[in-house]
Structure formats: C-alpha cells, structure tokens
Short mmCIF file of C-alpha atoms in Angstrom, two decimals:
data_model
loop_
_atom_site.label_atom_id
_atom_site.label_comp_id
_atom_site.label_asym_id
_atom_site.label_seq_id
_atom_site.Cartn_x
_atom_site.Cartn_y
_atom_site.Cartn_z
CA MET A 13 -0.01 0.04 -0.01
CA LEU A 14 2.72 2.48 1.00
CA PHE A 15 4.79 2.19 -2.16
CA SER A 16 1.86 1.88 -4.43
CA VAL A 17 0.51 5.23 -3.20
CA ALA A 18 4.04 6.74 -3.56
CA LYS A 19 4.29 5.36 -7.09
CA SER A 20 0.87 6.72 -8.05
CA LEU A 21 1.95 10.17 -6.89
CA THR A 22 5.15 10.01 -8.83
CA LYS A 23 3.24 9.25 -11.98
CA LEU A 24 1.32 12.42 -11.37
CA GLY A 25 4.57 14.36 -11.09
CA VAL A 26 4.65 14.53 -7.32
CA GLN A 27 7.84 13.37 -5.69
CA PRO A 28 6.83 12.32 -2.10
CA THR A 29 9.06 11.70 0.87
CA VAL A 30 8.51 8.26 2.51
CA ILE A 31 8.64 7.15 6.10
CA TYR A 32 7.85 3.73 7.60
CA GLY A 33 8.89 2.02 10.80
CA ALA A 34 11.70 -0.21 9.44
CA LEU A 35 13.60 2.60 7.79
CA PRO A 36 17.03 3.17 9.40
CA PRO A 37 16.93 6.08 11.77
CA TRP A 38 19.21 8.31 9.67
CA THR A 39 17.10 7.70 6.61
CA LYS A 40 13.92 8.70 8.52
CA LEU A 41 15.69 11.88 9.67
CA ASN A 42 16.80 12.67 6.20
CA GLN A 43 13.27 12.14 4.85
CA ALA A 44 11.85 14.34 7.64
CA LYS A 45 14.47 17.05 6.92
CA THR A 46 13.50 17.14 3.29
CA PHE A 47 9.83 17.33 4.08
CA ASN A 48 10.27 20.04 6.63
CA GLU A 49 12.25 22.29 4.29
CA MET A 50 8.88 22.85 2.54
CA SER A 51 10.61 24.05 -0.64
CA ARG A 52 8.87 21.59 -2.85
CA LYS A 53 5.42 22.29 -4.24
CA PRO A 54 3.38 20.28 -3.51
CA ASN A 55 5.10 18.98 -0.39
CA VAL A 56 3.79 15.50 0.19
CA MET A 57 4.83 12.64 2.47
CA VAL A 58 3.54 9.07 2.24
CA ALA A 59 3.94 7.29 5.56
CA THR A 60 2.74 4.49 7.86
CA ASP A 61 1.73 5.24 11.48
CA ALA A 62 5.50 5.64 12.09
CA VAL A 63 4.92 9.29 11.18
CA GLY A 64 3.43 9.70 14.68
CA MET A 65 6.47 8.37 16.57
CA GLY A 66 9.43 10.50 17.46
CA LEU A 67 9.49 12.85 14.45
CA ASN A 68 8.97 16.58 14.45
CA LEU A 69 7.18 17.32 11.19
CA ASN A 70 5.54 20.42 9.72
CA ILE A 71 2.25 18.75 8.76
CA ARG A 72 -0.82 20.77 7.84
CA ARG A 73 -3.04 17.99 6.60
CA ILE A 74 -3.24 14.26 7.11
CA ILE A 75 -5.25 12.02 4.75
CA PHE A 76 -5.84 8.43 5.86
CA VAL A 77 -5.61 6.37 2.66
CA GLN A 78 -6.77 3.31 4.58
CA PHE A 79 -8.92 3.49 7.67
CA PRO A 80 -8.80 1.96 10.24
CA PHE A 81 -5.05 1.44 9.46
CA GLY A 82 -4.45 -1.46 11.90
CA GLU A 83 -5.96 -4.54 13.41
CA HIS A 84 -7.91 -3.90 16.65
CA GLN A 85 -7.41 -0.16 16.13
CA ALA A 86 -7.31 1.83 19.35
CA ASN A 87 -8.52 5.42 19.31
CA TYR A 88 -5.38 6.74 21.03
CA HIS A 89 -3.39 5.29 18.17
CA VAL A 90 -5.59 7.24 15.74
CA MET A 91 -5.20 10.39 17.73
CA GLN A 92 -1.48 10.01 17.95
CA VAL A 93 -1.22 10.06 14.13
CA ALA A 94 -3.92 12.60 13.54
CA GLY A 95 -2.46 14.90 16.12
CA ARG A 96 0.59 15.45 13.88
CA ALA A 97 -1.43 17.83 11.77
CA GLY A 98 -1.02 21.29 13.19
CA ARG A 99 1.16 19.94 16.03
CA PHE A 100 2.28 22.36 18.74
CA GLN A 101 5.38 24.34 17.80
CA SER A 102 5.25 23.18 14.20
CA ALA A 103 4.96 25.51 11.23
CA TYR A 104 1.12 25.31 11.28
CA GLN A 105 -1.05 26.49 14.13
CA LYS A 106 -4.02 24.50 12.91
CA GLY A 107 -4.26 21.08 11.18
CA TRP A 108 -6.85 19.11 9.29
CA VAL A 109 -7.47 15.37 9.19
CA THR A 110 -9.56 13.51 6.67
CA THR A 111 -9.90 10.21 4.86
CA LEU A 112 -9.37 9.37 1.22
CA ARG A 113 -12.61 7.47 1.04
CA PRO A 114 -15.76 9.45 2.07
CA ALA A 115 -17.25 6.31 3.64
CA ASP A 116 -14.37 6.16 6.21
CA MET A 117 -14.92 9.76 7.46
CA ARG A 118 -17.78 8.87 9.78
CA LEU A 119 -15.68 6.16 11.38
CA LEU A 120 -12.74 8.56 11.82
CA GLU A 121 -15.06 11.13 13.47
CA ALA A 122 -16.25 8.40 15.89
CA PHE A 123 -12.74 7.45 16.81
CA MET A 124 -11.84 11.10 17.56
CA LYS A 125 -14.85 11.57 19.80
CA GLU A 126 -14.28 8.43 21.94
CA PRO A 127 -12.64 8.86 25.34
CA ILE A 128 -9.10 7.51 25.33
CA LYS A 129 -9.02 3.86 26.27
CA PRO A 130 -6.37 2.77 28.86
CA ILE A 131 -3.53 0.66 27.57
CA GLU A 132 -3.85 -2.73 29.31
CA THR A 133 -0.79 -4.44 27.97
CA ALA A 134 2.31 -3.53 25.96
CA GLY A 135 3.11 -5.31 22.71
CA ILE A 136 6.57 -6.87 22.27
CA ALA A 137 8.21 -9.01 19.60
CA PRO A 138 11.55 -10.76 19.29
CA THR A 139 14.53 -8.67 18.21
CA SER A 140 17.21 -9.73 15.70
CA GLU A 141 19.70 -10.00 18.66
CA GLN A 142 17.41 -12.31 20.60
CA LEU A 143 16.95 -14.58 17.48
CA GLU A 144 20.69 -14.64 16.88
CA THR A 145 21.38 -15.71 20.39
CA PHE A 146 18.71 -18.35 20.24
CA SER A 147 20.08 -19.69 16.99
CA TYR A 148 23.44 -20.57 18.68
CA HIS A 149 21.67 -23.45 20.34
CA LEU A 150 20.09 -24.55 17.01
CA PRO A 151 22.97 -24.20 14.49
CA HIS A 152 21.26 -26.30 11.79
CA ALA A 153 17.72 -24.75 12.12
CA SER A 154 16.35 -22.46 9.46
CA PHE A 155 15.42 -18.91 10.14
CA LEU A 156 11.69 -19.73 9.94
CA SER A 157 12.20 -22.58 12.35
CA ILE A 158 14.04 -20.34 14.78
CA ILE A 159 11.25 -17.84 14.70
CA ASP A 160 8.57 -20.51 15.41
CA MET A 161 10.47 -22.25 18.10
CA PHE A 162 11.31 -18.95 19.88
CA ILE A 163 7.64 -17.98 19.85
CA SER A 164 6.43 -21.38 21.01
CA ILE A 165 8.58 -21.35 24.17
CA SER A 166 8.20 -17.59 24.98
CA SER A 167 6.25 -16.75 28.12
CA LEU A 168 4.92 -13.26 28.96
CA SER A 169 3.64 -11.62 32.05
CA LYS A 170 0.16 -10.16 32.22
CA LYS A 171 1.61 -6.71 31.38
CA PHE A 172 2.69 -7.69 27.86
CA HIS A 173 1.28 -9.36 24.74
CA LEU A 174 3.01 -10.71 21.73
CA CYS A 175 2.69 -8.51 18.65
CA ASP A 176 1.24 -10.11 15.44
CA ILE A 177 4.29 -11.33 13.45
CA GLU A 178 2.33 -13.20 10.74
CA GLN A 179 3.47 -10.64 8.11
CA PHE A 180 7.07 -11.01 9.33
CA ARG A 181 6.75 -14.79 9.28
CA LYS A 182 5.40 -14.86 5.70
CA LEU A 183 8.40 -12.79 4.49
CA ALA A 184 10.74 -15.00 6.42
CA GLU A 185 9.30 -18.13 4.55
CA LEU A 186 10.03 -16.49 1.17
CA ILE A 187 13.74 -16.04 1.88
CA ASP A 188 14.23 -18.99 4.27
CA ASP A 189 16.58 -20.75 1.87
CA VAL A 190 18.58 -17.55 0.93
CA PRO A 191 22.12 -17.71 2.45
CA LEU A 192 21.93 -14.61 4.57
CA SER A 193 22.69 -13.88 8.19
CA ILE A 194 19.86 -13.72 10.72
CA LYS A 195 20.45 -10.01 11.17
CA VAL A 196 20.07 -9.37 7.41
CA LYS A 197 17.05 -11.65 7.04
CA TYR A 198 15.42 -9.88 10.02
CA ALA A 199 15.91 -6.53 8.31
CA PHE A 200 14.42 -7.84 5.11
CA CYS A 201 11.37 -9.16 6.95
CA THR A 202 10.54 -5.75 8.25
CA ALA A 203 10.08 -4.41 4.77
CA PRO A 204 6.55 -3.09 4.05
CA VAL A 205 5.52 -5.73 1.47
CA ASP A 206 1.77 -6.33 1.79
CA MET A 207 1.43 -10.17 1.99
CA ASP A 208 -2.36 -9.94 2.27
CA VAL A 209 -2.44 -8.77 -1.37
CA ASP A 210 -1.96 -11.40 -4.11
CA ASN A 211 0.95 -9.64 -5.71
CA GLY A 212 3.34 -12.16 -7.26
CA VAL A 213 5.45 -9.33 -8.68
CA ALA A 214 6.20 -7.74 -5.34
CA ARG A 215 7.03 -11.13 -3.81
CA ALA A 216 9.31 -12.08 -6.72
CA CYS A 217 11.14 -8.74 -6.47
CA PHE A 218 11.52 -9.16 -2.75
CA VAL A 219 13.15 -12.53 -3.09
CA ARG A 220 15.32 -11.33 -6.00
CA ILE A 221 16.64 -8.47 -4.06
CA ALA A 222 17.37 -10.72 -1.08
CA ARG A 223 19.39 -13.03 -3.29
CA ARG A 224 21.52 -10.21 -4.49
CA GLN A 225 22.91 -9.52 -1.04
#
C-alpha cells in the first residue's frame, strides 16, 4: 500500500518523501528534513503510522488512505497520528485530518470523539539480537524454524502481549533458503511488503533483491 501510493503520486509528477517504521533512523531523519524544508510544491509525505512516533514534522493536513489502518485499532493510536497535523510548535497552528474514502470519514469522527481507552498491555516482539542468540543453540535450524520455536517457548507476564508477527513470518518463509545472516534476514522481513495482497510481482522482487545480497 505504502509504495503503491508513492508510485501513483510519482506518476502524477509529485515526488513524495516516504517514512515507515523499518527505515534506518538516519534515513527517517533525512526524509523528515527534506519534508520540513517545505521548498517543494506540492510537499507530500507518504507514511505509515511511524509518522506519529518521534519525528517533528511540519504537517498541515493528514489524509488516511486506509482507515482503520491497523488490526484492533485503538482510538489513542488514531489520535497519535492525527495529532501530527497542526502539532504544537510546528509551522502550522491548525491542522486538518480527513480520509481518502468518504465512507471512512464517519468512522474517523467516531474514533476522535471516543474517550481515550487505557492501555492494558504493551506489545513486544523478538529482536534480531534475541533470535541470533537463540540460533546458537540450533545451528542447523532455518530462520523460519528459529522464529517458530522462539515464539512457542516464549512466556509473557500479564503486562505484555506478543505482537502479530504473521506478516514477518510470511516474508521469512520467502527467503528462508537464501544464504543470509539472521540479522540481514530480519531486516528484510521488516520491509513493508503487503502479503495480504496477491501480488506475485512484489514477492518475486522481494526474493530477487534478497538473493543479490
């Protein structure tokens, strides 16, 4: 979804900046800097919900292309992203939030009017370092097997829940036989490839790029 929107804008002559969670920190900062310079007309950024996390951006208007944009969407998550428009001490004193599809607007309004729900548990997922350490005990196991075994023996306290890693796992399955380190495979599996869409081209390109490493 992210790159398809960016590609569509490019075809229209708009060169957007792009931000998503798995981008390296320095790349995010460079994209944010380019966007904040506001020298380009029109100045457009295509982003995931990562736009609402730790970046100071001069955003005047936010348009949700897809809404809700996550499974089991919480209203505080929506507010976190929507609140980036006209954010305090940004270049704009006021901001606007809307949806690409008119049918989603009523749902957005409902989310914004709801009282903020308390966060009952924090979501966590295995890191590349944890999987690397775990793999030392399973030297002949594949990357996918390491992920599955790590998850199967993990135990959490009541204050935490395991994040949904199904997307991550599907990407891991595609490159499971590619001779790459766990750290590199982990990085590939955080790429924003929409596995819920039957897109053989995107999957083939993903595997091809992984094999070039």
